Amino acid sequence: MSLSDPITVLSGVGAKRAEGLEALGIKTVGDVLFYFPFRYDDLQERDLESAVDGEKITIKGTVVADPVVSRFGPRKTRVNIRLRVENVVVMVTFFNQPWLKDKFHADQQAAVYGKWEASRASMVGMRVLATQDEDSPSLAAIYPLSQSVHQKFLVGLIKEAFEKYGDQIESVVPAAIRTHFRLLEDKQLVAWMHFPETPQQAQLARRSAIFREFFLFEAKLQMIKHRDTAPAAGLSIPFDNERLKSFISTLSFELTNAQKRVVNEICADMRSERHMNRLLQGDVGSGKTIVAAICMYAAVTANFQAALMVPTEVLAEQHYQKLHKLFEPLPVHVSILTSSAKPAGRRAILADLASGETDIIIGTHALIQKDVNFANLGLAIIDEQHRFGVGQREILRSKGLKPDVLAMTATPIPRTLAITAYGEMDVSTIDELPAGRKPVQTTWVHKNEFGRVADQIKSEAHTGGQTFVITPLIAESEKVDLQNAESVFADLKQRLGANVSVALLHGQMKTEEKEDIMTAFSAGKIDVLVSTTVIEVGVDVPNATMMVILDADRFGLAQLHQLRGRVGRGSKAARCILVADPSTDTGISRMDVMTSTNDGFVVAQKDLELRGQGDIFGAKQSGMPDFRLGDPVGDFNILDAAQRSASELFTLDPDLNQADNQALRRALSATAVAAAGLN
Ligand SMILES: Nc1ncnc2c1ncn2[C@@H]1O[C@H](COP(=O)(O)OP(=O)(O)OP(=O)(O)O)[C@@H](O)[C@H]1O
C-alpha cells in the first residue's frame, strides 16, 4: 500500500471516473490527497448585523411560506425563499435550480450559504445546508472541478483516501526547517487543507503547503545545479587566450568594465570542467551581442563549434550580418539556419555543420530540429531565453557532448524573483551601458496630438535621424494588426510628404522582404519605419533616434521598455513618444512609469506590481514557472525562505545522505525532474 497506488483502488472509481480524475491531474492516491481546494466557504452561522455587503455568509432561520418558482427569459428560473432570521425577513434567491423549491417548507428551519446584499436585506443563495447535522464542518473546502468530477464525489474520495492512506504521508521538508519556520508536518497539512475546523487551521495549512511546493521546486533546481556543477560533469574548453585578446583589441570600441567582467566569468566557466549553465542579464542595448561573439570565438579557438539561437528570423539575420562581418578577417566560418532556408541550401548548411566545416551557426528554433547535427558543439547560446522553454534549452544542449549553455536575456526579472526562474543557473549581469549613451527622453501625448508628433518625425528626418513607429497591438488578430499598420502607414506617408521615405514592416511579410527592409533601414535609406511589434526584440540600428508607440497603453511595461530600447543605442540623443488615451488606471500607471525611469530593473519591478497577484500565471513570457498554490509575487517571503533553505541544505548535504533528508530524497527521485515544472 503506497501513495502511488492508482486512484482506482478507492471506492466508486471505475474506468470512466478515473479518466475524469486524470484530466484534473489525479492519477494516484497521493495525487488526490494533494489536490487542494482553492478557497473555503464559511458555513458558520453569522449574525446579520456584522455582515458586510457582498460578503458570503451562512444564515439560519424559519421559512415564512412555501417558495414559488418563477420563470424569466427562455429556460431561466428563480426560486425565492423568505426566511425569518431573528426579526428580519431575508429574501433568498436561487437561480436556475428549480428543484430546490421542494427543499423548503413553511415554518421549517433552514440554513443557506450565499452572497449577502445588505441594502435590500437579501441574499443570492449558493448552497443549501443541513440544519440538523451538528457534525458538518464549519468550513467547506471548494475544489477546482470538471464536468465529470463533482464536489461531493471528490470530497468523499479525499476522505476515504485520508482514512486509508493518511499514515503513509511523510514530510518532505526536513524537520529542522519545518520547526524553524513553524510549518506543519505533511499529514497534518493535508488534513487541515481539506478539513479545517477554523480559518486559522486553514491558513496555517496553506502557508505550509505553499512552502512545501516552493521548497520542492527549489530543491529540484538545486539538484540539477549540483549535478551540472559536479567536477567533470561538463566540457572543458581550453581556449587560446592570446588569440582571444588580439580579437578583442580589433573591436571598434573598448568593452565596458561590466562587459569585461562577464566575459571573464563566462570564459572561466568554459575553461573549467564543470558544466556551464549561466544566464547573462543586461538591460536593452547594454552590449550582450559582442559578449556572445567573444565567447563563441573562444570556443572556436579550442576547435569547438558554437551556436546562437534567437527567437525571430529578423534577429537571426541581423546577428548573422554582424558576426559575419566581425569574423571576416579571421578563419572563422559563420553560417545561418532559419526555417525559411530552401531545401538545397538547407542540406548544404546541415552538411557543413555535421562535418565541422561551420564554426559558428546562428539560427531560430530551426536549430533544434531532429536532423540538425553538430560535429562538436561546445557552446550553446540562447538569446532572449524567456521565449524558449527549458525543454528547448535542453534539446540544444543534447546536440553536443554536454556543451556549455549561456542564456541571454534583456527582460530583467527583478533580482529577487530571478531565483525562482533561474535558480539552477549562475547569473552574470551587465549593469553598465557603453560610454556616451544618453538616456532616452520619454514623453506621453494624447491621440489628438498625433499631428504634432508627425511634425516631429518630419523634422527628425530632415536632420538625419530615423524613426520607428509601432502600430497598435490587437492580440486577438494578426489580420487586424496588419490593417492598423497599413492605415497608419498610408496616413503617415501623406502627412510627411514626398521628401521623407516611409516603409512598412509586418509579421506576415516574406522573410526576404523583411530582410530587405531592415537592411535598407539599417543603412539609413529609409527615414521612417512603420512596424508591428516584429521589431520588438534585439533589433539594433544605432542611427535610429526616435521611437513612437501608438496606443502604448495596450502594451505591457516590459514590452514598452523593449521597444524603447530600440533607440538610444548610439551616441545620439534619442526620444520615445507614447501616444495613448488610456482608459484604465493600469494604463495610466504604465505611462507614468515609462516617463519616469529608463532603468529596466525598475520597469520590471513595477510591471509585476501593476500586474498584481493572480494573473502573474498568465505572464508565461516572463519566464516564471507555474505553481499550483504559491504566487511568486504575493508569497515572495515564503519563496525566499524556501529558496534559502534548499540552497543551504544542498550545501551541507549535496547527495542527501543524512537521515533527516531521506523523505526529500525519495520525493525528488520519485517524480524526478519531470514533475519539477521544468517543462
Ligand atoms: N562597449 C561598447 N562601447 C560602445 N558601443 C557598444 C559597446 N558594446 C556594444 N556596443 C554597441 O551597442 C549597441 C547595442 O549592443 P547589443 O546589440 O549587443 O545590445 P544588447 O545587449 O543585445 O541589447 P538588446 O537586448 O536591446 O538587443 C550595438 O550597436 C553595439 O555595437
XYZ file of C-alpha atoms and ligand atoms in Angstrom:
710
model
C 0.000 0.000 0.000
C 1.536 3.263 -1.046
C 0.568 6.738 -2.139
C 1.488 5.810 -5.676
C -1.361 3.274 -5.810
C -3.710 4.061 -8.700
C -6.779 6.063 -7.832
C -8.940 3.106 -8.886
C -8.196 1.382 -5.549
C -10.671 3.790 -3.955
C -14.397 3.058 -3.874
C -16.510 4.068 -6.796
C -13.655 4.864 -9.154
C -14.143 2.916 -12.354
C -12.520 3.485 -15.689
C -14.757 6.400 -16.598
C -14.330 8.271 -13.325
C -10.595 7.580 -13.435
C -10.490 9.278 -16.797
C -12.271 12.345 -15.450
C -9.895 12.492 -12.490
C -6.884 12.130 -14.725
C -7.987 15.195 -16.646
C -7.584 17.061 -13.360
C -4.101 15.623 -12.931
C -5.194 12.991 -10.405
C -3.839 9.535 -11.147
C -2.799 8.179 -7.781
C -3.988 8.220 -4.198
C -1.173 10.663 -3.434
C -2.419 12.977 -6.179
C -5.902 13.187 -4.715
C -4.564 13.845 -1.221
C -2.502 16.714 -2.588
C -5.321 18.041 -4.751
C -6.005 21.143 -2.727
C -9.008 23.459 -2.543
C -8.690 26.983 -3.845
C -10.994 28.503 -1.239
C -13.271 27.724 1.694
C -16.881 28.614 2.254
C -17.544 29.695 5.801
C -20.554 27.687 6.911
C -20.617 29.022 10.427
C -23.805 30.898 11.103
C -23.380 34.668 11.132
C -25.471 37.412 12.660
C -26.713 39.877 10.085
C -25.567 42.965 11.990
C -21.930 42.196 11.357
C -22.266 41.099 7.725
C -20.941 43.442 5.082
C -22.446 43.988 1.663
C -21.202 41.424 -0.862
C -19.818 39.082 1.796
C -20.514 35.368 1.540
C -22.149 34.184 4.727
C -24.284 31.474 6.229
C -27.665 32.300 7.757
C -30.192 30.162 9.577
C -33.888 30.901 10.125
C -37.526 29.894 9.681
C -39.114 29.592 6.241
C -42.028 32.056 6.133
C -44.102 30.420 3.334
C -43.710 27.645 0.740
C -41.487 29.037 -2.010
C -42.563 29.535 -5.612
C -40.610 29.115 -8.811
C -40.826 31.944 -11.289
C -39.560 31.872 -14.833
C -37.906 34.643 -16.739
C -36.441 34.561 -20.207
C -36.019 31.280 -22.003
C -35.013 28.481 -19.638
C -34.211 30.737 -16.692
C -35.767 30.230 -13.297
C -35.687 31.739 -9.888
C -36.714 30.249 -6.535
C -37.491 32.887 -3.922
C -37.496 31.858 -0.276
C -38.441 34.164 2.530
C -36.509 33.330 5.625
C -37.068 34.912 9.028
C -33.709 35.409 10.698
C -34.205 36.827 14.204
C -36.634 39.628 13.418
C -35.613 40.316 9.835
C -37.200 38.644 6.816
C -34.495 37.889 4.282
C -35.330 37.147 0.651
C -33.071 34.362 -0.582
C -32.963 33.767 -4.348
C -31.580 30.673 -6.036
C -31.161 30.988 -9.791
C -31.773 28.124 -12.227
C -32.184 25.380 -9.621
C -35.991 24.928 -9.649
C -35.773 21.616 -7.794
C -34.707 23.459 -4.638
C -38.333 24.516 -4.209
C -39.075 21.152 -2.627
C -36.349 21.544 -0.031
C -38.080 24.425 1.759
C -41.401 24.227 3.567
C -43.283 26.849 5.562
C -42.395 27.008 9.281
C -39.386 24.728 8.944
C -35.838 25.616 9.898
C -33.423 26.189 7.032
C -29.791 27.206 6.628
C -28.318 28.662 3.452
C -24.976 29.956 2.331
C -24.820 32.823 -0.144
C -23.883 36.347 -1.070
C -25.368 38.988 1.210
C -26.873 42.161 -0.224
C -27.075 44.487 2.731
C -29.118 47.319 1.219
C -32.015 45.054 0.241
C -31.676 42.577 3.108
C -31.499 39.837 0.544
C -29.195 37.020 -0.470
C -28.213 35.244 -3.666
C -28.208 31.640 -2.481
C -25.227 29.449 -3.275
C -25.952 26.304 -1.343
C -28.485 24.756 0.977
C -27.066 23.432 4.227
C -28.303 20.753 6.548
C -29.635 22.197 9.804
C -29.649 19.106 11.986
C -26.194 17.873 11.285
C -24.023 19.140 14.132
C -21.029 17.298 12.688
C -20.944 19.168 9.427
C -17.769 21.206 9.151
C -17.920 24.931 9.582
C -15.516 25.478 6.697
C -16.171 23.737 3.392
C -13.273 23.272 1.022
C -14.055 24.218 -2.578
C -12.083 22.494 -5.319
C -11.407 23.117 -8.966
C -13.732 20.653 -10.689
C -14.699 19.437 -14.100
C -17.877 18.279 -15.813
C -17.408 14.703 -14.721
C -15.919 15.258 -11.264
C -18.269 16.809 -8.773
C -17.559 18.410 -5.440
C -19.371 15.814 -3.340
C -17.734 12.867 -5.048
C -14.290 14.423 -4.765
C -14.685 15.228 -1.070
C -15.795 11.638 -0.433
C -12.781 10.354 -2.291
C -10.381 12.549 -0.348
C -11.938 11.426 2.946
C -11.557 7.792 2.050
C -8.002 8.277 0.805
C -7.062 10.048 4.006
C -8.602 7.405 6.247
C -6.865 4.554 4.458
C -3.597 6.148 3.439
C -3.109 9.069 5.846
C -0.355 7.273 7.720
C 1.664 6.877 4.545
C 2.130 10.615 4.142
C 5.685 11.508 5.084
C 7.006 15.013 5.464
C 9.317 16.011 2.650
C 10.520 19.233 4.244
C 13.181 18.190 6.761
C 12.159 18.548 10.407
C 14.728 21.217 11.278
C 13.426 23.509 8.544
C 9.818 22.850 9.482
C 10.498 23.694 13.097
C 12.386 26.819 12.170
C 9.540 28.218 10.063
C 6.766 26.720 12.250
C 5.355 24.595 9.465
C 3.025 21.647 9.747
C 4.018 18.077 9.113
C 2.677 16.860 5.790
C -0.015 14.634 7.257
C -1.410 17.460 9.350
C -1.076 19.826 6.445
C -3.133 17.557 4.209
C -5.785 17.114 6.903
C -6.179 20.831 7.533
C -6.067 21.792 3.862
C -9.112 19.626 3.250
C -10.956 19.628 6.564
C -10.045 22.667 8.637
C -12.112 23.410 11.718
C -11.113 27.027 11.953
C -9.861 29.644 9.487
C -6.568 29.643 11.410
C -6.030 25.969 10.698
C -6.753 26.527 7.025
C -4.333 29.415 6.942
C -1.510 27.544 8.595
C -2.042 24.568 6.320
C -1.967 26.800 3.295
C 1.238 28.522 4.368
C 2.861 25.145 4.992
C 1.648 23.787 1.669
C 2.959 26.795 -0.247
C 6.315 26.477 1.465
C 6.351 22.782 0.625
C 5.588 23.481 -3.031
C 8.267 26.164 -3.361
C 10.749 24.092 -1.381
C 10.335 21.053 -3.617
C 10.776 23.210 -6.696
C 13.882 24.890 -5.342
C 15.308 21.578 -4.176
C 14.916 20.207 -7.682
C 16.722 23.202 -9.136
C 19.485 22.723 -6.585
C 19.700 19.081 -7.525
C 20.194 19.960 -11.221
C 22.725 22.585 -10.265
C 24.744 20.130 -8.214
C 24.513 17.539 -10.962
C 25.763 20.044 -13.541
C 28.495 21.563 -11.462
C 29.921 18.317 -10.206
C 33.555 18.124 -11.332
C 33.867 16.505 -14.753
C 30.133 16.768 -15.446
C 30.765 19.129 -18.337
C 33.123 20.064 -21.054
C 36.407 21.869 -20.688
C 37.028 24.343 -23.491
C 40.744 25.204 -23.403
C 40.503 28.363 -25.495
C 43.500 30.287 -26.795
C 43.752 33.354 -24.627
C 46.222 35.180 -26.862
C 44.037 34.860 -29.935
C 41.049 35.952 -27.904
C 42.842 39.052 -26.627
C 44.011 40.071 -30.052
C 40.475 39.627 -31.385
C 39.121 41.885 -28.649
C 41.736 44.507 -29.467
C 40.431 44.738 -33.042
C 36.929 45.776 -31.962
C 35.866 49.268 -32.899
C 35.117 50.154 -29.290
C 36.519 49.499 -25.842
C 34.490 46.985 -23.822
C 32.787 48.407 -20.752
C 34.041 47.160 -17.407
C 30.842 45.209 -16.975
C 31.334 43.511 -20.346
C 34.917 42.613 -19.425
C 33.763 41.184 -16.120
C 31.067 38.988 -17.625
C 33.397 37.791 -20.414
C 35.825 36.696 -17.692
C 33.087 34.931 -15.741
C 31.825 33.075 -18.796
C 35.297 32.158 -20.064
C 36.303 30.816 -16.653
C 33.226 28.583 -16.734
C 34.056 27.418 -20.230
C 37.606 26.535 -19.340
C 36.570 24.598 -16.247
C 35.331 21.051 -16.467
C 32.161 21.959 -14.702
C 29.112 22.202 -16.870
C 28.224 25.839 -17.555
C 24.614 26.820 -17.115
C 24.748 30.565 -16.959
C 22.328 33.417 -17.501
C 23.603 36.673 -18.940
C 21.328 39.540 -17.981
C 21.711 43.032 -19.311
C 19.368 45.894 -19.970
C 18.371 46.750 -23.534
C 21.358 47.983 -25.514
C 23.910 47.061 -22.873
C 26.015 45.125 -25.394
C 25.282 41.449 -24.882
C 25.826 40.519 -28.525
C 29.519 41.302 -28.529
C 29.943 39.332 -25.326
C 28.299 36.377 -27.062
C 30.570 36.836 -30.070
C 33.710 36.843 -27.922
C 32.677 33.688 -26.097
C 31.775 31.918 -29.326
C 35.151 32.855 -30.725
C 36.788 31.458 -27.591
C 35.097 28.108 -28.265
C 36.270 28.205 -31.881
C 39.906 28.735 -30.845
C 39.626 25.447 -28.960
C 38.258 23.746 -32.093
C 34.709 23.585 -30.868
C 31.579 24.810 -32.618
C 29.248 27.412 -31.170
C 25.541 28.009 -31.792
C 23.431 31.096 -31.162
C 19.672 30.549 -31.057
C 17.391 33.597 -31.341
C 13.590 33.971 -31.315
C 12.942 35.642 -34.686
C 14.225 35.460 -38.229
C 14.787 39.205 -38.356
C 17.090 38.885 -35.388
C 18.878 35.828 -36.753
C 19.607 37.706 -39.948
C 20.813 40.783 -38.049
C 23.178 38.773 -35.867
C 24.404 36.831 -38.859
C 25.258 40.007 -40.774
C 27.095 41.429 -37.802
C 29.048 38.317 -36.899
C 29.845 37.545 -40.483
C 31.448 40.970 -40.819
C 33.168 40.732 -37.471
C 34.820 37.403 -38.266
C 35.543 38.106 -41.910
C 39.274 38.739 -41.371
C 39.596 35.519 -39.356
C 39.443 31.881 -40.423
C 36.029 31.515 -38.807
C 33.143 30.125 -40.829
C 29.807 31.644 -39.790
C 26.514 30.242 -41.070
C 22.778 30.844 -40.606
C 19.834 28.435 -40.412
C 16.208 29.532 -40.264
C 13.010 27.783 -41.237
C 12.852 29.729 -44.480
C 16.032 28.097 -45.833
C 15.347 26.382 -49.180
C 15.794 22.560 -49.220
C 19.035 22.527 -51.226
C 20.561 25.351 -49.206
C 19.443 23.723 -46.008
C 21.075 20.435 -46.927
C 24.365 22.189 -47.581
C 24.155 24.101 -44.286
C 23.461 20.887 -42.356
C 26.282 19.040 -44.093
C 28.783 21.757 -43.204
C 27.587 21.733 -39.663
C 27.889 17.975 -39.321
C 31.340 17.864 -40.886
C 32.694 20.632 -38.684
C 33.214 22.998 -41.612
C 30.950 25.529 -39.908
C 32.362 27.066 -36.735
C 29.535 29.322 -35.666
C 25.873 28.982 -36.528
C 23.100 31.465 -35.897
C 19.506 30.336 -36.123
C 15.949 30.328 -34.909
C 14.417 27.210 -33.401
C 15.166 25.614 -36.765
C 18.394 24.785 -34.900
C 16.719 22.276 -32.622
C 15.103 20.178 -35.346
C 15.892 16.486 -35.323
C 18.066 16.424 -38.429
C 20.423 19.147 -37.220
C 23.683 17.560 -36.118
C 26.873 19.168 -34.954
C 30.397 17.849 -35.323
C 31.388 19.075 -31.883
C 29.163 21.691 -30.326
C 30.952 23.224 -27.357
C 28.915 26.313 -26.570
C 25.184 26.863 -26.997
C 23.940 30.426 -26.543
C 20.244 31.152 -26.324
C 19.180 34.734 -26.828
C 16.024 36.094 -25.231
C 15.719 32.838 -23.495
C 12.342 33.527 -21.930
C 10.847 32.781 -25.317
C 12.240 29.296 -25.274
C 11.205 26.770 -22.662
C 13.686 24.957 -20.515
C 12.897 21.927 -22.684
C 14.171 23.636 -25.817
C 17.283 24.691 -23.976
C 17.838 21.061 -23.039
C 17.351 19.886 -26.649
C 20.029 22.252 -27.907
C 22.225 21.070 -25.098
C 21.665 17.454 -26.092
C 23.070 18.162 -29.550
C 26.627 18.256 -28.303
C 28.741 16.474 -25.783
C 27.351 18.346 -22.795
C 28.020 21.752 -24.349
C 28.199 24.742 -22.070
C 24.993 26.749 -22.073
C 24.663 30.516 -21.901
C 21.199 32.071 -21.873
C 20.890 35.786 -22.551
C 18.003 37.997 -21.596
C 17.206 41.670 -21.721
C 13.927 41.205 -19.921
C 15.109 41.787 -16.453
C 13.296 39.738 -13.932
C 13.732 41.597 -10.679
C 16.765 40.155 -8.966
C 14.652 38.855 -6.155
C 12.447 36.860 -8.474
C 15.219 35.613 -10.719
C 15.965 32.946 -8.166
C 12.739 31.174 -8.972
C 13.008 31.140 -12.716
C 16.736 30.694 -12.966
C 17.535 29.130 -9.647
C 19.584 26.429 -11.310
C 21.691 28.926 -13.232
C 24.579 31.156 -12.349
C 23.895 34.741 -13.242
C 26.155 37.337 -14.862
C 24.847 40.859 -15.126
C 25.924 43.715 -17.386
C 24.968 46.629 -15.189
C 26.557 49.405 -17.182
C 25.773 50.957 -20.559
C 28.512 51.802 -23.057
C 30.032 55.262 -22.527
C 28.401 58.191 -24.245
C 24.852 56.873 -24.166
C 22.249 59.477 -23.379
C 19.062 58.433 -21.633
C 16.066 58.220 -23.927
C 13.704 61.142 -23.268
C 10.244 59.664 -22.914
C 7.031 61.659 -23.226
C 3.371 60.738 -23.270
C 0.882 62.535 -25.512
C -2.789 62.031 -26.280
C -4.010 60.733 -29.591
C -5.403 64.084 -30.695
C -1.854 65.430 -30.608
C -0.651 63.000 -33.240
C -0.388 65.815 -35.798
C 2.373 67.373 -33.700
C 4.105 64.019 -33.362
C 4.089 63.702 -37.157
C 5.727 67.143 -37.392
C 8.452 65.983 -35.010
C 9.048 62.842 -37.065
C 9.389 65.065 -40.118
C 11.926 67.388 -38.558
C 13.831 64.403 -37.173
C 14.104 63.034 -40.709
C 15.323 66.364 -42.003
C 18.195 66.328 -39.516
C 19.202 62.787 -40.441
C 17.518 60.883 -37.578
C 15.436 57.785 -38.172
C 12.134 56.882 -36.557
C 10.295 53.701 -35.694
C 6.506 53.958 -35.487
C 4.971 50.986 -33.699
C 1.346 50.333 -34.572
C -1.288 49.200 -32.093
C -1.314 45.697 -30.887
C -4.551 43.774 -31.032
C -3.514 40.432 -29.745
C -6.527 38.519 -30.976
C -5.944 39.011 -34.627
C -2.899 39.426 -36.789
C -5.181 40.493 -39.581
C -6.424 43.499 -37.662
C -2.865 44.323 -36.614
C -1.947 44.392 -40.247
C -4.888 46.593 -41.209
C -3.868 49.003 -38.496
C -0.287 49.056 -39.652
C -1.365 49.671 -43.226
C -3.630 52.549 -42.354
C -1.017 54.195 -40.132
C 1.473 53.759 -42.956
C -0.836 55.413 -45.513
C -1.690 58.233 -43.128
C 1.921 58.980 -42.290
C 3.054 58.927 -45.885
C 0.518 61.580 -46.623
C 1.408 63.718 -43.620
C 5.162 63.506 -44.118
C 5.222 64.308 -47.808
C 7.387 63.043 -50.615
C 10.720 64.076 -49.120
C 10.534 61.632 -46.255
C 10.842 57.944 -47.095
C 8.455 55.701 -45.190
C 8.372 51.883 -45.206
C 6.111 49.254 -43.688
C 7.211 46.108 -41.871
C 4.927 43.406 -40.517
C 4.970 39.782 -39.488
C 3.124 38.440 -42.492
C 5.710 39.601 -44.999
C 8.047 37.114 -46.606
C 11.367 36.721 -44.868
C 13.308 38.205 -47.764
C 11.029 41.221 -47.883
C 11.536 41.805 -44.180
C 15.267 41.423 -44.513
C 15.428 43.861 -47.416
C 13.520 46.478 -45.479
C 15.583 46.018 -42.319
C 18.811 46.209 -44.335
C 17.660 49.400 -46.033
C 16.619 50.912 -42.714
C 19.934 49.955 -41.071
C 21.777 51.537 -43.984
C 19.873 54.778 -43.460
C 17.976 54.564 -46.729
C 14.593 54.724 -45.012
C 13.645 57.570 -42.667
C 10.552 56.157 -41.021
C 9.764 52.522 -40.412
C 6.133 51.788 -39.588
C 6.061 48.389 -37.937
C 4.073 45.954 -35.892
C 5.945 44.541 -32.919
C 8.059 42.255 -35.095
C 10.974 44.548 -34.326
C 10.417 44.236 -30.601
C 13.434 42.238 -29.575
C 17.050 42.764 -30.296
C 16.910 44.973 -33.364
C 19.963 47.170 -33.427
C 20.028 50.292 -35.588
C 22.247 52.802 -33.761
C 21.205 55.658 -36.030
C 17.542 55.375 -35.038
C 16.740 58.269 -32.733
C 13.006 58.299 -32.319
C 10.503 55.672 -31.225
C 6.785 56.404 -31.493
C 4.435 53.855 -29.957
C 0.755 54.128 -30.854
C -1.883 53.036 -28.331
C 1.014 52.499 -25.976
C -1.270 51.596 -23.060
C -2.109 48.310 -24.771
C 1.425 47.063 -24.342
C 2.820 45.619 -21.144
C 5.582 47.541 -19.424
C 8.274 45.007 -20.226
C 7.342 45.205 -23.876
C 7.277 49.018 -23.883
C 10.743 49.020 -22.371
C 11.962 46.565 -25.004
C 10.522 48.744 -27.769
C 12.030 51.898 -26.322
C 15.343 50.057 -26.156
C 15.463 50.033 -29.969
C 16.560 53.687 -29.862
C 19.330 55.419 -27.983
C 21.786 52.710 -28.983
C 24.388 55.085 -30.370
C 25.874 58.342 -29.206
C 22.999 60.490 -30.497
C 20.291 61.650 -28.104
C 17.027 59.790 -28.612
C 13.353 60.219 -27.838
C 10.418 57.962 -27.221
C 6.878 59.244 -27.648
C 3.997 57.231 -26.227
C 0.691 58.038 -27.913
C -2.222 56.857 -25.801
C -5.592 57.667 -24.289
C -5.545 55.058 -21.535
C -8.950 54.132 -20.169
C -7.776 52.249 -17.089
C -5.692 53.108 -14.037
C -3.168 50.454 -15.025
C -2.815 52.062 -18.445
C -2.183 55.456 -16.847
C 0.317 53.950 -14.387
C 2.215 52.351 -17.242
C 2.590 55.724 -18.937
C 3.790 57.225 -15.654
C 6.389 54.504 -15.089
C 7.727 54.809 -18.627
C 8.079 58.574 -18.452
C 9.795 58.470 -15.067
C 12.520 55.828 -15.486
C 14.858 54.307 -18.057
C 16.056 51.540 -15.795
C 14.908 48.102 -16.960
C 15.041 46.648 -13.459
C 12.766 49.332 -12.075
C 10.377 48.863 -15.001
C 10.293 45.110 -14.421
C 9.543 45.531 -10.730
C 6.712 47.967 -11.488
C 5.424 45.604 -14.143
C 4.986 42.872 -11.569
C 3.366 45.232 -9.084
C 0.888 46.524 -11.643
C 0.037 43.080 -12.880
C -0.886 42.270 -9.357
C -1.274 38.996 -7.673
C -3.058 36.234 -9.506
C -2.531 36.934 -13.128
C 1.206 36.521 -12.934
C 0.423 32.996 -14.003
C -0.753 34.363 -17.291
C 2.604 36.015 -17.735
C 4.272 32.982 -19.177
C 6.543 35.013 -21.353
C 8.209 36.451 -18.319
C 9.798 33.079 -17.754
C 8.139 32.436 -14.454
C 7.440 28.841 -13.572
C 3.850 27.889 -12.892
C 2.985 26.980 -9.325
C -0.244 25.356 -8.241
C -0.629 27.071 -4.903
C 2.045 29.662 -4.381
C 2.245 33.003 -6.125
C 5.887 34.019 -6.586
C 4.978 37.699 -6.143
C 2.306 37.615 -3.461
C 4.046 34.865 -1.487
C 7.505 36.165 -2.108
C 8.614 35.889 1.532
C 7.801 32.205 1.585
C 9.541 31.699 -1.733
C 12.626 33.448 -0.474
C 12.723 31.350 2.693
C 12.230 28.139 0.702
C 14.998 29.058 -1.714
C 17.477 29.839 1.056
C 16.637 26.691 2.971
C 17.002 24.499 -0.118
C 20.293 26.057 -1.069
C 21.709 25.713 2.466
C 20.551 22.141 2.662
C 22.318 21.193 -0.568
C 25.492 22.934 0.508
C 25.586 20.835 3.655
C 24.335 17.572 2.200
C 24.538 17.660 -1.627
C 23.764 13.966 -2.059
C 21.025 13.943 0.556
C 22.678 11.265 2.654
C 21.590 12.486 6.075
C 18.799 10.586 7.791
C 16.682 13.696 8.066
C 16.732 14.230 4.315
C 15.646 10.775 3.214
C 11.995 11.636 2.632
C 13.052 14.564 0.472
C 15.431 12.336 -1.416
C 12.663 9.857 -2.106
C 10.288 12.603 -3.224
C 12.869 14.065 -5.599
C 13.828 10.786 -7.164
C 10.255 9.534 -7.431
C 8.984 12.377 -9.506
C 12.409 13.453 -10.769
C 12.777 16.445 -12.983
C 9.649 15.763 -14.998
C 7.453 16.935 -12.185
C 9.561 19.943 -11.317
C 7.596 22.049 -13.722
C 10.722 22.057 -15.852
C 8.723 21.626 -18.992
N 31.472 48.720 -25.138
C 30.768 49.300 -26.078
N 31.005 50.569 -26.464
C 30.270 51.162 -27.428
N 29.281 50.561 -28.101
C 28.987 49.298 -27.767
C 29.703 48.598 -26.756
N 29.190 47.364 -26.646
C 28.183 47.279 -27.560
N 28.074 48.438 -28.244
C 27.096 48.751 -29.277
O 25.868 48.987 -28.616
C 24.772 48.543 -29.401
C 23.911 47.589 -28.577
O 24.605 46.382 -28.341
P 23.875 44.978 -28.439
O 23.086 44.923 -29.694
O 24.861 43.957 -28.154
O 22.905 45.139 -27.218
P 22.047 44.050 -26.456
O 22.550 43.965 -25.083
O 21.980 42.829 -27.282
O 20.689 44.794 -26.412
P 19.194 44.285 -26.696
O 18.873 43.334 -25.626
O 18.427 45.552 -26.611
O 19.204 43.714 -28.065
C 25.364 47.896 -30.614
O 25.285 48.784 -31.700
C 26.793 47.610 -30.217
O 27.653 47.646 -31.341
